[in-house]
PDB file of C-alpha atoms in Angstrom:
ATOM      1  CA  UNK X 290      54.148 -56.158  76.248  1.00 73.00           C
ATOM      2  CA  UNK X 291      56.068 -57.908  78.683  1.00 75.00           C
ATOM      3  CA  UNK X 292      53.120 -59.048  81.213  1.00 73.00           C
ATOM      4  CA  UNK X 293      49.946 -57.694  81.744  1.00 71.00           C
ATOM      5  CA  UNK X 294      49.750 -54.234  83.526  1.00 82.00           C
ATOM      6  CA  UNK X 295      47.303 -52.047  85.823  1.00 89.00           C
ATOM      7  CA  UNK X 296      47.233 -48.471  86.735  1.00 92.00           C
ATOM      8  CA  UNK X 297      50.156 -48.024  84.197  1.00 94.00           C
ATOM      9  CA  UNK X 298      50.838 -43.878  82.207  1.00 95.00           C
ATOM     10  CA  UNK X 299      50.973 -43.671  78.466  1.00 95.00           C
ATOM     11  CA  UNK X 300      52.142 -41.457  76.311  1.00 96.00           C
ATOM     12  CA  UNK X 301      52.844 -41.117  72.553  1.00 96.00           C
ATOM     13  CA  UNK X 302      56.250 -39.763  70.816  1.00 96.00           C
ATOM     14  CA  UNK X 303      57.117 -39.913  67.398  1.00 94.00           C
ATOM     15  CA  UNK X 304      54.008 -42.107  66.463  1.00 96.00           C
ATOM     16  CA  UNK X 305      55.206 -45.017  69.252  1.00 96.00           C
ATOM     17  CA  UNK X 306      53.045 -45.713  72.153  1.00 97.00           C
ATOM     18  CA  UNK X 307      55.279 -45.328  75.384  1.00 97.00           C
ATOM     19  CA  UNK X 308      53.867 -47.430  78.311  1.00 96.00           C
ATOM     20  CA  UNK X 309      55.427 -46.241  81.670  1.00 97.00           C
ATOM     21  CA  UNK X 310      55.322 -48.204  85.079  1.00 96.00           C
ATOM     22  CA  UNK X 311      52.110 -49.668  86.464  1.00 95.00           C
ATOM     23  CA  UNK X 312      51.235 -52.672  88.317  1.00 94.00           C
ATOM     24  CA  UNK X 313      51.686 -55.850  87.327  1.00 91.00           C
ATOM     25  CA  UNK X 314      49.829 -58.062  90.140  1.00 84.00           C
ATOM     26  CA  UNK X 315      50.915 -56.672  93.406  1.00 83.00           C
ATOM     27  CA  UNK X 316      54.386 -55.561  92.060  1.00 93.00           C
ATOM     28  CA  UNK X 317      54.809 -51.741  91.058  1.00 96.00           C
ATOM     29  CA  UNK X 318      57.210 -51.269  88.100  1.00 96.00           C
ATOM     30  CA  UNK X 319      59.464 -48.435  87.072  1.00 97.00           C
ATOM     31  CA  UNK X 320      59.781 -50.629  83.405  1.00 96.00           C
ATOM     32  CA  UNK X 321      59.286 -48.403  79.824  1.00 96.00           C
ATOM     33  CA  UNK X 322      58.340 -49.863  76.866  1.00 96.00           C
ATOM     34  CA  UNK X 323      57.286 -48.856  73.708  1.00 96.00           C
ATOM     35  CA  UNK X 324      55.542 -49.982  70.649  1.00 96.00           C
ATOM     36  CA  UNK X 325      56.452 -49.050  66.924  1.00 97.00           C
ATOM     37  CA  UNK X 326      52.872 -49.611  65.090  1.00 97.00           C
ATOM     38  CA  UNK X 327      54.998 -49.480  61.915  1.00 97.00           C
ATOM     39  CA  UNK X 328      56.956 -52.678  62.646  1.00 97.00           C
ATOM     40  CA  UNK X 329      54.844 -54.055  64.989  1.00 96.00           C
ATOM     41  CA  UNK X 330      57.670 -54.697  67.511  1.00 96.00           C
ATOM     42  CA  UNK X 331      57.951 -53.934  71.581  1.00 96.00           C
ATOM     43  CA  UNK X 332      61.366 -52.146  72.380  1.00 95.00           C
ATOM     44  CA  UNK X 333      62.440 -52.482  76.409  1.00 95.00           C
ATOM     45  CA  UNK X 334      63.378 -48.937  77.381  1.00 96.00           C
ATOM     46  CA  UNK X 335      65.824 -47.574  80.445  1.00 97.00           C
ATOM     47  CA  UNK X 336      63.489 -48.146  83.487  1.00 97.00           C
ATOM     48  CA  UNK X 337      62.532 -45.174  85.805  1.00 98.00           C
ATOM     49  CA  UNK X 338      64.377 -44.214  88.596  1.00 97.00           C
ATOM     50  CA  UNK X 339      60.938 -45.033  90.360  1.00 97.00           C
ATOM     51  CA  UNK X 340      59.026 -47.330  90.862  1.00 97.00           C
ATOM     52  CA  UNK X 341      55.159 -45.982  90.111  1.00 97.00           C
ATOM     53  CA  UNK X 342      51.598 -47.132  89.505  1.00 96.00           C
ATOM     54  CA  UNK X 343      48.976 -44.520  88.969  1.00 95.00           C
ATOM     55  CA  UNK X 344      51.096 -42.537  87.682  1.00 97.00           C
ATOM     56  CA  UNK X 345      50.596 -39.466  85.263  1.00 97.00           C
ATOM     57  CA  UNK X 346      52.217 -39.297  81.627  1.00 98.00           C
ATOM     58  CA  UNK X 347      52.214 -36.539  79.280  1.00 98.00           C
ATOM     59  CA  UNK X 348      54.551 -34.837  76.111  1.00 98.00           C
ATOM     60  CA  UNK X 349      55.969 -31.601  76.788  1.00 97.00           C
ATOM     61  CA  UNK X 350      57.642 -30.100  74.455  1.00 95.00           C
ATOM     62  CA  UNK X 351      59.847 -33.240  73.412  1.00 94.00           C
ATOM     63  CA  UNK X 352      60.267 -34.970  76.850  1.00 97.00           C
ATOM     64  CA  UNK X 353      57.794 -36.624  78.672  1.00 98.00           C
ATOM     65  CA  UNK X 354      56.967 -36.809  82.022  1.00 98.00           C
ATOM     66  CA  UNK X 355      55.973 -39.560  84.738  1.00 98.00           C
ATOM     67  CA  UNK X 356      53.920 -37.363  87.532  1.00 98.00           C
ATOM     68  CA  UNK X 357      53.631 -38.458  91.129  1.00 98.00           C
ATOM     69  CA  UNK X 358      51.663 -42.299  91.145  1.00 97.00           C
ATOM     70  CA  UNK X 359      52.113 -44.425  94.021  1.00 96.00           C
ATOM     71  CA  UNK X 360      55.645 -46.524  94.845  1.00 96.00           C
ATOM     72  CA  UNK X 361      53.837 -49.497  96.494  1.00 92.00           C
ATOM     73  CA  UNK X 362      54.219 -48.017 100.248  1.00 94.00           C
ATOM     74  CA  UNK X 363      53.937 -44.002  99.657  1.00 96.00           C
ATOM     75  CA  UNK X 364      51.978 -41.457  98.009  1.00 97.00           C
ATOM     76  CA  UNK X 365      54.484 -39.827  95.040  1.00 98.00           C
ATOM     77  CA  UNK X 366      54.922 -35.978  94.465  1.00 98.00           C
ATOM     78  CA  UNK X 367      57.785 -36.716  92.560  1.00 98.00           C
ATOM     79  CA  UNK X 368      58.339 -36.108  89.093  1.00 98.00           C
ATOM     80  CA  UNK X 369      60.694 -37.794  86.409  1.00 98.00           C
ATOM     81  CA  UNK X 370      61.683 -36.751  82.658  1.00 98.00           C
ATOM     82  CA  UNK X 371      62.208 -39.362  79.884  1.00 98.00           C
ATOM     83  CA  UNK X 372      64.378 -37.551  77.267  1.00 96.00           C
ATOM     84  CA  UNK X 373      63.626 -39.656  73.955  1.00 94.00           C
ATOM     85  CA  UNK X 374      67.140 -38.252  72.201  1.00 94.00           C
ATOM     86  CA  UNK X 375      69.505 -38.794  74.985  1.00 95.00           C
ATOM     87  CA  UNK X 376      67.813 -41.787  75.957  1.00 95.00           C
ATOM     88  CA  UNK X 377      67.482 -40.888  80.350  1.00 96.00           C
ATOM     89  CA  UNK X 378      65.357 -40.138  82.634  1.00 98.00           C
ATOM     90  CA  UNK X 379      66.114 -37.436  84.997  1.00 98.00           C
ATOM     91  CA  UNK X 380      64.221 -35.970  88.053  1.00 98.00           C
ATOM     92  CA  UNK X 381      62.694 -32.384  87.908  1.00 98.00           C
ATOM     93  CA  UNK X 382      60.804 -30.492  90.814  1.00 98.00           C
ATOM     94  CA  UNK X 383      58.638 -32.219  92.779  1.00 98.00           C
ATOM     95  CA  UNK X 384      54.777 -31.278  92.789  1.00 98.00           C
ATOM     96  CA  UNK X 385      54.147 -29.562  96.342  1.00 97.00           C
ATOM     97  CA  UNK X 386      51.291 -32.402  96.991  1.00 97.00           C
ATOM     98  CA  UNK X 387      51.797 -36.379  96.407  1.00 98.00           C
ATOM     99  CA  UNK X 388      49.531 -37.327  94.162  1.00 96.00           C
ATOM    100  CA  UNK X 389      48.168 -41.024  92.696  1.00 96.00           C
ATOM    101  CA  UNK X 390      46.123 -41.239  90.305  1.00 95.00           C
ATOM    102  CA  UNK X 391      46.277 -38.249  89.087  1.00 97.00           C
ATOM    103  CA  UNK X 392      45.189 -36.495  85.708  1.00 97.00           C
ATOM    104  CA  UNK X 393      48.110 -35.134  83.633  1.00 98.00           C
ATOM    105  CA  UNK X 394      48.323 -32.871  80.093  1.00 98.00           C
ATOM    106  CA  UNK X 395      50.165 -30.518  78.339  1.00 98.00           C
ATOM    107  CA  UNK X 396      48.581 -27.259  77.445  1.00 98.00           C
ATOM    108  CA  UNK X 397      50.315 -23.830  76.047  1.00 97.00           C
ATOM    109  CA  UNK X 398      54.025 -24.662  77.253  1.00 97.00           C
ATOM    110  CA  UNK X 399      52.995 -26.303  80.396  1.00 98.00           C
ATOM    111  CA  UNK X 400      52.491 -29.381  82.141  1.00 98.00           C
ATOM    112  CA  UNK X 401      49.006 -29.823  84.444  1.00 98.00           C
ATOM    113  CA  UNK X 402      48.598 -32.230  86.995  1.00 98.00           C
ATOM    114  CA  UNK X 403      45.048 -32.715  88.118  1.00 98.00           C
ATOM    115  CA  UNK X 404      43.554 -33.966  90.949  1.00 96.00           C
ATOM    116  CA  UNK X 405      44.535 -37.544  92.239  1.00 96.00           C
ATOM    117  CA  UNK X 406      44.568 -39.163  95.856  1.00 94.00           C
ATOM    118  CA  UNK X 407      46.879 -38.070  98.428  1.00 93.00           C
ATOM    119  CA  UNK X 408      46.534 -41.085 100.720  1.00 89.00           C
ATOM    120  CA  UNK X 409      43.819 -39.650 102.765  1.00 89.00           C
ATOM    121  CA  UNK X 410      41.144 -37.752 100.125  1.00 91.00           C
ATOM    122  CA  UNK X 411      40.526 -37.023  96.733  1.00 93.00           C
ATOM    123  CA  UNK X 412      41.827 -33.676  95.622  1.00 96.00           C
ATOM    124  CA  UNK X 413      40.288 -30.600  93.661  1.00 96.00           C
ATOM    125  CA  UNK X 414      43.739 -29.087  93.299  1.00 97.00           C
ATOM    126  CA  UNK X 415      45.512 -28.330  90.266  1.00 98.00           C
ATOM    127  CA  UNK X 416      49.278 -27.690  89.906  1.00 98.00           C
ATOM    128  CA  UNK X 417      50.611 -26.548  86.619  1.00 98.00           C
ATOM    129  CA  UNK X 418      54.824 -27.303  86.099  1.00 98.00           C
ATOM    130  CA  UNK X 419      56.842 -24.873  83.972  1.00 98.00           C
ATOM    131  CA  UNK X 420      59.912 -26.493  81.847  1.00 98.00           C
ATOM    132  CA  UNK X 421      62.274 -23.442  82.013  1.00 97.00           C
ATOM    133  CA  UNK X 422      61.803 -22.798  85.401  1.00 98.00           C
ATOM    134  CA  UNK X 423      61.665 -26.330  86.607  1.00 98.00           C
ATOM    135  CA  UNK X 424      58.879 -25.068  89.189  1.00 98.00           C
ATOM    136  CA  UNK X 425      55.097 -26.028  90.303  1.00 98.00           C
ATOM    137  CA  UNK X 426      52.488 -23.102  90.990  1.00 98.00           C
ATOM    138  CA  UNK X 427      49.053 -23.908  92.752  1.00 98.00           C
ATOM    139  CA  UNK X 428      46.354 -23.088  90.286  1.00 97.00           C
ATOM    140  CA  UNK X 429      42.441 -22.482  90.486  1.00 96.00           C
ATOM    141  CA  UNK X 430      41.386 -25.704  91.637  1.00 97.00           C
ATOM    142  CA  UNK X 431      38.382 -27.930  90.179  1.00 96.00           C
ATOM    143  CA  UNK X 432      34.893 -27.523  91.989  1.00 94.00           C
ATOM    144  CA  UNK X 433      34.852 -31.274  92.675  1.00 91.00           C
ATOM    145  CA  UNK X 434      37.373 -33.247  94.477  1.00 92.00           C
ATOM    146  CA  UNK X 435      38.755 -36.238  92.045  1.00 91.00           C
ATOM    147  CA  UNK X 436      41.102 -39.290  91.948  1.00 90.00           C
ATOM    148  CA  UNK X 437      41.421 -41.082  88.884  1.00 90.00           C
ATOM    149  CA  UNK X 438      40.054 -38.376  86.844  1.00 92.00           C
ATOM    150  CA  UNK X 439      40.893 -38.467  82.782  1.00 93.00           C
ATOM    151  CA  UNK X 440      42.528 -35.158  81.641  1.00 96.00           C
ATOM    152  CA  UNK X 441      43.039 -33.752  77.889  1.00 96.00           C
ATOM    153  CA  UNK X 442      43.130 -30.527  76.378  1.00 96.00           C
ATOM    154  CA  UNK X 443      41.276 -29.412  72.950  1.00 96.00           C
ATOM    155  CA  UNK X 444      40.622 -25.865  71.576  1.00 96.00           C
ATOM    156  CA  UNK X 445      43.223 -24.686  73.846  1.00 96.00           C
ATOM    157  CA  UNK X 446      41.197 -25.694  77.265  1.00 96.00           C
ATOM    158  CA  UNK X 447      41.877 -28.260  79.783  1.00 96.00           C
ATOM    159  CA  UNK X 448      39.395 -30.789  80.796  1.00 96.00           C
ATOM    160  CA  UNK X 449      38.790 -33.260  83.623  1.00 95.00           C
ATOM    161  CA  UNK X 450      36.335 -35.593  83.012  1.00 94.00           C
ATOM    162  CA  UNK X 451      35.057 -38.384  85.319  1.00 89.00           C
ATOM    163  CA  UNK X 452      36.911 -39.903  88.536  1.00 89.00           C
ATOM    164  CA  UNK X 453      35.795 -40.703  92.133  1.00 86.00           C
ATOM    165  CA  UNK X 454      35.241 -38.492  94.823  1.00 83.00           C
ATOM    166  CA  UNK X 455      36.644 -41.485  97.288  1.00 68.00           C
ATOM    167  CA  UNK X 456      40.081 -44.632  96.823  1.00 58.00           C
ATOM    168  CA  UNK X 457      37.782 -47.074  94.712  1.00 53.00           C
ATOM    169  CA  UNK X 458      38.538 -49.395  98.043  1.00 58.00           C
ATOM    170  CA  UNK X 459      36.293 -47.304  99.916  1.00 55.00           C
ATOM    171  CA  UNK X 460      32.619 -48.233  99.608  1.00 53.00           C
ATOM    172  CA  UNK X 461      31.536 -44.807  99.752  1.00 56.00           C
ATOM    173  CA  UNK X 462      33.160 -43.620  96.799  1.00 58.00           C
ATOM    174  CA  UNK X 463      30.955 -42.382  94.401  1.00 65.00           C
ATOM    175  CA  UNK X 464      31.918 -42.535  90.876  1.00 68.00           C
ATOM    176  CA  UNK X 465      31.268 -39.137  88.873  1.00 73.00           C
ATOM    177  CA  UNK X 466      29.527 -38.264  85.293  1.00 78.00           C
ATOM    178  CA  UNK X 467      30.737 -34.434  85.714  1.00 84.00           C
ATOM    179  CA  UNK X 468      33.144 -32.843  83.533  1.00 91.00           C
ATOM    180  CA  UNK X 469      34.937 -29.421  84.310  1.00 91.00           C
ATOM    181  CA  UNK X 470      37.047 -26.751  82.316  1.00 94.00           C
TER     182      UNK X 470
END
């Protein structure tokens, strides 16, 4: 990779590992790049529209998506859409919360955004996107509030596992061993 990176989303399509935004020092990026395994070679992609660390990535269907993050000054509910054929990213409806580090995952045509920091808490909300209505519904929300909480999906559940309950600056914030479905 070009530089060393923080706080950055990653995603796989096609068997090539897609690294989106991040930090690099103090800067936030909106830089893509991905990685062929096969030939061993970095490829510098079209750069986001924004600029995002703590960011979430996930495949949907094709496309993937850069949820929310932070822009260096502002807490992101904005979302943008890398189309891998056309080559673009594009803005889609925005979450109705900003969110940093935030879980994100595909699961049964939709995307899931989990958790995250809003600037002044943690969150237990969930918001679930739908591609062909290009719209965000609240869902049930996790018992535990959570920023940088890990997110996947197996057997056809979603799963948050881990986070804080408090910004890792604070030196309250309690770091958490409980996992939800």
């Amino acid at each position: 990779m070009n530089g060393r990176r923080l706080q950055f989303g990653l995603a796989v399509i096609d068997d090539k590992l897609y690294v989106v935004g991040g930090r690099d020092g103090l800067k936030t990026l909106n830089t893509v790049e991905c990685y062929n395994p096969k030939t061993k070679a970095w490829t510098v992609l079209p750069p986001m529209s924004t600029h995002r660390h703590g960011l979430g990535v996930a495949v949907l269907e094709g496309p993937m998506y850069a949820v929310g993050g932070h822009d260096g000054w502002s807490y992101l509910n904005t979302v943008e859409r890398w189309d891998p054929q056309a080559r673009q990213w594009t803005f889609v409806a925005s979450m109705s919360i900003a969110r940093s580090t935030v879980g994100v995952a595909a699961l049964n045509g939709k995307l899931y955004a989990v958790g995250g920091r809003d600037g002044s808490a943690c969150l237990k909300s969930i918001e679930c996107y739908d591609p062909h209505t290009n719209k965000w519904s609240m869902c049930t929300p996790m018992s535990k509030r959570r920023g940088g909480v890990g997110v996947a999906t197996c057997d056809g559940f979603l799963y948050a596992v881990g986070g804080h309950d408090a910004p890792a600056s604070n030196h309250c914030s309690r770091l958490s061993d409980c996992v939800e479905r």
